[in-house]
mmCIF file of C-alpha atoms in Angstrom:
data_model
loop_
_atom_site.group_PDB
_atom_site.id
_atom_site.type_symbol
_atom_site.label_atom_id
_atom_site.label_comp_id
_atom_site.label_asym_id
_atom_site.label_seq_id
_atom_site.Cartn_x
_atom_site.Cartn_y
_atom_site.Cartn_z
ATOM 1 C CA GLU A 1 121.058 82.579 149.494
ATOM 2 C CA THR A 2 119.533 80.066 147.137
ATOM 3 C CA GLY A 3 120.485 76.620 145.887
ATOM 4 C CA VAL A 4 123.719 75.095 147.105
ATOM 5 C CA THR A 5 126.527 77.305 148.395
ATOM 6 C CA GLN A 6 130.117 76.366 149.130
ATOM 7 C CA THR A 7 132.866 78.158 151.017
ATOM 8 C CA PRO A 8 135.618 78.927 150.482
ATOM 9 C CA ARG A 9 135.642 79.074 146.680
ATOM 10 C CA HIS A 10 139.430 78.781 146.570
ATOM 11 C CA LEU A 11 141.826 77.260 149.094
ATOM 12 C CA VAL A 12 145.583 76.830 149.080
ATOM 13 C CA MET A 13 147.055 74.706 151.836
ATOM 14 C CA GLY A 14 150.277 73.024 152.775
ATOM 15 C CA MET A 15 150.556 69.310 153.339
ATOM 16 C CA THR A 16 150.592 69.703 157.113
ATOM 17 C CA ASN A 17 147.641 72.089 157.372
ATOM 18 C CA LYS A 18 144.158 71.336 158.609
ATOM 19 C CA LYS A 19 141.246 73.022 156.849
ATOM 20 C CA SER A 20 137.526 72.501 156.321
ATOM 21 C CA LEU A 21 135.222 72.937 153.359
ATOM 22 C CA LYS A 22 131.655 73.990 154.010
ATOM 23 C CA CYS A 23 128.512 73.305 152.031
ATOM 24 C CA GLU A 24 124.993 74.576 152.695
ATOM 25 C CA GLN A 25 121.841 73.725 150.776
ATOM 26 C CA HIS A 26 118.744 75.928 150.837
ATOM 27 C CA LEU A 27 116.482 73.508 148.941
ATOM 28 C CA GLY A 28 114.983 71.469 151.765
ATOM 29 C CA HIS A 29 116.701 68.314 150.531
ATOM 30 C CA ASN A 30 117.576 65.364 152.745
ATOM 31 C CA ALA A 31 120.613 63.939 150.927
ATOM 32 C CA MET A 32 124.007 65.575 150.440
ATOM 33 C CA TYR A 33 127.133 64.544 148.553
ATOM 34 C CA TRP A 34 130.818 65.317 148.207
ATOM 35 C CA TYR A 35 132.450 64.828 144.790
ATOM 36 C CA LYS A 36 136.028 65.279 143.626
ATOM 37 C CA GLN A 37 136.550 66.635 140.114
ATOM 38 C CA SER A 38 140.005 66.258 138.577
ATOM 39 C CA ALA A 39 141.069 67.056 135.040
ATOM 40 C CA LYS A 40 140.164 64.376 132.480
ATOM 41 C CA LYS A 41 138.518 62.128 135.078
ATOM 42 C CA PRO A 42 134.874 61.415 135.788
ATOM 43 C CA LEU A 43 133.291 63.080 138.760
ATOM 44 C CA GLU A 44 134.329 60.894 141.687
ATOM 45 C CA LEU A 45 131.734 60.364 144.387
ATOM 46 C CA MET A 46 133.380 60.579 147.804
ATOM 47 C CA PHE A 47 130.614 60.554 150.399
ATOM 48 C CA VAL A 48 126.829 60.413 150.533
ATOM 49 C CA TYR A 49 124.681 61.410 153.472
ATOM 50 C CA SER A 50 120.997 60.566 153.486
ATOM 51 C CA LEU A 51 118.863 61.789 156.379
ATOM 52 C CA GLU A 52 122.134 62.821 158.058
ATOM 53 C CA GLU A 53 123.457 59.250 158.032
ATOM 54 C CA ARG A 54 126.486 58.369 155.929
ATOM 55 C CA VAL A 55 125.326 55.809 153.377
ATOM 56 C CA GLU A 56 128.341 55.753 151.072
ATOM 57 C CA ASN A 57 132.045 56.083 151.603
ATOM 58 C CA ASN A 58 133.712 55.430 148.281
ATOM 59 C CA SER A 59 137.061 54.139 149.596
ATOM 60 C CA VAL A 60 138.182 57.659 150.383
ATOM 61 C CA PRO A 61 141.466 58.063 152.333
ATOM 62 C CA SER A 62 141.069 58.921 155.994
ATOM 63 C CA ARG A 63 142.741 62.299 155.470
ATOM 64 C CA PHE A 64 139.277 63.356 154.227
ATOM 65 C CA SER A 65 136.711 63.394 157.028
ATOM 66 C CA PRO A 66 133.071 64.352 156.353
ATOM 67 C CA GLU A 67 130.613 65.753 158.836
ATOM 68 C CA CYS A 68 126.876 66.282 158.416
ATOM 69 C CA PRO A 69 125.482 68.031 161.530
ATOM 70 C CA ASN A 70 122.016 68.525 159.989
ATOM 71 C CA SER A 71 120.255 68.101 156.658
ATOM 72 C CA SER A 72 121.282 71.563 155.439
ATOM 73 C CA HIS A 73 125.003 71.517 156.176
ATOM 74 C CA LEU A 74 127.885 69.342 155.094
ATOM 75 C CA PHE A 75 131.560 69.724 155.912
ATOM 76 C CA LEU A 76 134.708 68.107 154.573
ATOM 77 C CA HIS A 77 137.595 68.239 157.033
ATOM 78 C CA LEU A 78 141.036 68.016 155.463
ATOM 79 C CA HIS A 79 144.334 67.122 157.103
ATOM 80 C CA THR A 80 147.782 66.033 155.906
ATOM 81 C CA LEU A 81 146.720 66.170 152.273
ATOM 82 C CA GLN A 82 148.915 65.242 149.321
ATOM 83 C CA PRO A 83 149.538 67.287 146.145
ATOM 84 C CA GLU A 84 147.448 64.781 144.170
ATOM 85 C CA ASP A 85 144.452 65.842 146.264
ATOM 86 C CA SER A 86 144.445 69.162 144.424
ATOM 87 C CA ALA A 87 141.110 69.312 142.595
ATOM 88 C CA LEU A 88 137.694 70.935 142.488
ATOM 89 C CA TYR A 89 135.528 69.664 145.340
ATOM 90 C CA LEU A 90 131.835 69.791 144.596
ATOM 91 C CA CYS A 91 128.952 69.498 146.988
ATOM 92 C CA ALA A 92 125.490 68.441 145.828
ATOM 93 C CA SER A 93 122.094 67.801 147.349
ATOM 94 C CA SER A 94 118.969 65.915 146.330
ATOM 95 C CA GLN A 95 115.642 64.778 147.679
ATOM 96 C CA SER A 96 116.099 61.142 148.563
ATOM 97 C CA GLY A 97 113.325 58.771 147.608
ATOM 98 C CA LEU A 98 111.858 60.705 144.691
ATOM 99 C CA ALA A 99 111.753 59.120 141.257
ATOM 100 C CA GLY A 100 115.004 59.839 139.521
ATOM 101 C CA ASN A 101 117.760 61.481 141.462
ATOM 102 C CA GLU A 102 118.282 65.074 140.308
ATOM 103 C CA GLN A 103 121.279 66.402 142.141
ATOM 104 C CA PHE A 104 121.827 70.122 142.565
ATOM 105 C CA PHE A 105 125.476 71.148 142.660
ATOM 106 C CA GLY A 106 127.259 74.010 144.326
ATOM 107 C CA PRO A 107 129.978 76.005 142.507
ATOM 108 C CA GLY A 108 132.793 74.024 144.113
ATOM 109 C CA THR A 109 135.934 74.757 146.109
ATOM 110 C CA ARG A 110 139.143 74.838 144.077
ATOM 111 C CA LEU A 111 141.738 73.218 146.348
ATOM 112 C CA THR A 112 145.470 73.440 145.774
ATOM 113 C CA VAL A 113 147.822 71.423 147.988
ATOM 114 C CA LEU A 114 151.403 72.599 147.962
ATOM 115 C CA GLY B 1 129.245 48.446 139.616
ATOM 116 C CA GLU B 2 128.062 50.764 136.878
ATOM 117 C CA ASN B 3 130.523 52.071 134.286
ATOM 118 C CA VAL B 4 129.665 54.955 131.947
ATOM 119 C CA GLU B 5 131.730 55.813 128.873
ATOM 120 C CA GLN B 6 131.304 59.120 127.055
ATOM 121 C CA HIS B 7 132.445 60.240 123.598
ATOM 122 C CA PRO B 8 133.848 62.425 122.233
ATOM 123 C CA SER B 9 135.962 64.143 124.872
ATOM 124 C CA THR B 10 136.054 67.357 122.833
ATOM 125 C CA LEU B 11 133.714 68.610 120.135
ATOM 126 C CA SER B 12 133.787 71.791 118.068
ATOM 127 C CA VAL B 13 130.836 72.753 115.896
ATOM 128 C CA GLN B 14 129.941 75.792 113.850
ATOM 129 C CA GLU B 15 127.262 78.004 115.343
ATOM 130 C CA GLY B 16 123.883 76.890 114.048
ATOM 131 C CA ASP B 17 124.969 73.309 113.428
ATOM 132 C CA SER B 18 123.982 70.312 115.564
ATOM 133 C CA ALA B 19 126.062 68.573 118.224
ATOM 134 C CA VAL B 20 125.738 64.951 119.370
ATOM 135 C CA ILE B 21 127.343 63.405 122.453
ATOM 136 C CA LYS B 22 127.102 59.676 123.101
ATOM 137 C CA CYS B 23 127.286 57.565 126.254
ATOM 138 C CA THR B 24 127.206 53.855 126.964
ATOM 139 C CA TYR B 25 126.506 52.188 130.290
ATOM 140 C CA SER B 26 127.141 48.706 131.626
ATOM 141 C CA ASP B 27 124.517 47.991 134.306
ATOM 142 C CA SER B 28 121.207 46.813 132.822
ATOM 143 C CA ALA B 29 119.488 47.785 136.087
ATOM 144 C CA SER B 30 120.107 51.493 135.398
ATOM 145 C CA ASN B 31 116.902 53.287 134.467
ATOM 146 C CA TYR B 32 117.614 56.973 134.996
ATOM 147 C CA PHE B 33 119.937 58.923 132.686
ATOM 148 C CA PRO B 34 120.531 62.633 133.335
ATOM 149 C CA TRP B 35 122.675 65.080 131.398
ATOM 150 C CA TYR B 36 124.513 67.888 133.150
ATOM 151 C CA LYS B 37 126.068 71.050 131.752
ATOM 152 C CA GLN B 38 129.021 72.652 133.528
ATOM 153 C CA GLU B 39 130.011 76.200 132.667
ATOM 154 C CA LEU B 40 133.319 77.722 133.670
ATOM 155 C CA GLY B 41 133.488 78.416 137.398
ATOM 156 C CA LYS B 42 130.187 76.720 138.136
ATOM 157 C CA GLY B 43 128.972 73.357 139.292
ATOM 158 C CA PRO B 44 127.183 70.960 136.925
ATOM 159 C CA GLN B 45 123.536 71.771 136.233
ATOM 160 C CA LEU B 46 120.891 69.301 135.069
ATOM 161 C CA ILE B 47 119.664 70.159 131.572
ATOM 162 C CA ILE B 48 117.597 67.118 130.661
ATOM 163 C CA ASP B 49 117.018 63.566 131.831
ATOM 164 C CA ILE B 50 115.346 60.441 130.532
ATOM 165 C CA ARG B 51 113.868 57.423 132.209
ATOM 166 C CA SER B 52 113.941 53.930 130.762
ATOM 167 C CA ASN B 53 110.243 53.801 129.959
ATOM 168 C CA VAL B 54 110.695 56.285 127.090
ATOM 169 C CA GLY B 55 112.986 56.287 124.074
ATOM 170 C CA GLU B 56 113.274 60.005 123.430
ATOM 171 C CA LYS B 57 112.666 63.282 125.210
ATOM 172 C CA LYS B 58 112.869 66.830 123.865
ATOM 173 C CA ASP B 59 113.120 70.231 125.462
ATOM 174 C CA GLN B 60 113.349 73.032 122.913
ATOM 175 C CA ARG B 61 116.775 72.644 121.210
ATOM 176 C CA ILE B 62 117.873 69.746 123.383
ATOM 177 C CA ALA B 63 116.889 66.103 122.979
ATOM 178 C CA VAL B 64 118.026 62.844 124.527
ATOM 179 C CA THR B 65 117.553 59.374 123.048
ATOM 180 C CA LEU B 66 117.867 56.055 124.843
ATOM 181 C CA ASN B 67 118.453 52.577 123.455
ATOM 182 C CA LYS B 68 118.093 50.149 126.355
ATOM 183 C CA THR B 69 118.911 47.109 124.264
ATOM 184 C CA ALA B 70 122.249 48.551 123.196
ATOM 185 C CA LYS B 71 122.753 50.327 126.542
ATOM 186 C CA HIS B 72 123.490 53.690 125.058
ATOM 187 C CA PHE B 73 122.002 57.151 125.211
ATOM 188 C CA SER B 74 122.788 60.369 123.397
ATOM 189 C CA LEU B 75 122.399 64.120 123.791
ATOM 190 C CA HIS B 76 121.438 66.135 120.733
ATOM 191 C CA ILE B 77 121.702 69.922 120.608
ATOM 192 C CA THR B 78 120.283 71.601 117.512
ATOM 193 C CA GLU B 79 120.820 75.167 116.231
ATOM 194 C CA THR B 80 123.808 75.555 118.537
ATOM 195 C CA GLN B 81 124.560 78.951 120.041
ATOM 196 C CA PRO B 82 127.699 80.385 121.697
ATOM 197 C CA GLU B 83 126.138 79.936 125.149
ATOM 198 C CA ASP B 84 126.038 76.185 124.535
ATOM 199 C CA SER B 85 129.834 76.132 124.949
ATOM 200 C CA ALA B 86 130.486 74.162 128.154
ATOM 201 C CA VAL B 87 131.419 70.721 129.451
ATOM 202 C CA TYR B 88 128.599 68.172 129.269
ATOM 203 C CA PHE B 89 128.371 65.077 131.471
ATOM 204 C CA CYS B 90 126.123 62.072 131.119
ATOM 205 C CA ALA B 91 125.268 59.894 134.102
ATOM 206 C CA ALA B 92 123.383 56.726 134.967
ATOM 207 C CA SER B 93 121.542 55.519 138.033
ATOM 208 C CA TYR B 94 118.382 53.714 139.070
ATOM 209 C CA PHE B 95 115.382 54.866 141.038
ATOM 210 C CA GLY B 96 115.955 54.974 144.768
ATOM 211 C CA ASN B 97 119.730 54.848 144.413
ATOM 212 C CA GLU B 98 121.538 57.859 145.788
ATOM 213 C CA LYS B 99 124.539 57.296 143.548
ATOM 214 C CA LEU B 100 125.008 58.717 140.046
ATOM 215 C CA THR B 101 127.817 57.307 137.905
ATOM 216 C CA PHE B 102 129.169 60.002 135.593
ATOM 217 C CA GLY B 103 130.892 59.878 132.230
ATOM 218 C CA THR B 104 134.218 61.648 131.714
ATOM 219 C CA GLY B 105 132.666 64.720 130.100
ATOM 220 C CA THR B 106 132.646 66.362 126.663
ATOM 221 C CA ARG B 107 134.007 69.856 126.152
ATOM 222 C CA LEU B 108 131.748 71.439 123.541
ATOM 223 C CA THR B 109 132.967 74.580 121.760
ATOM 224 C CA ILE B 110 130.663 76.536 119.476
ATOM 225 C CA ILE B 111 132.556 78.412 116.788
ATOM 226 C CA PRO B 112 130.913 81.765 115.893
#
């Protein structure tokens, strides 16, 4: 595997379900991100982890719970979601501290909440 | 916080013609401006970036210009090809900041 991988690629869940999204980066980076991408909206930053510490939580509802067990893996735990949470969830990674901030994105998980 | 506006939201150009996408930003502290291309079913991919100490940067058919005084930057694609069809996002940040602020995206369609 190379780059940033995400699983599953598609997920359909009911409002009472609990599920998790997984992201893995194979680039040796030390920062990881979760973004939400909805139609006709800018990419919304949800969470940032740098050196496995959460450095940003962009006022995200508590029904989204991130976990970063090490610098290569990032999870997004989902529970009691709403239909408006249906979107493409993108994971990205970067090397913190370098000039500029090139972020490498995974292909995303298409989430549908029924 | 930073706010990035992007125009147009959709753009159709004839194959071989040029395409221009424009962005404005609000935070004068921003000094890093990347452009990402997102193809169907994929995540965004960096195609070019510019830092505030230069006014223009080129990479083959792609160029980006930056006007710090006016707080705007633009993406120029020349001799467009069908594979240029995608959604393009601009973004702004500053060195050492983990956060990129993205524009709303431009769907570019190249007409054969």
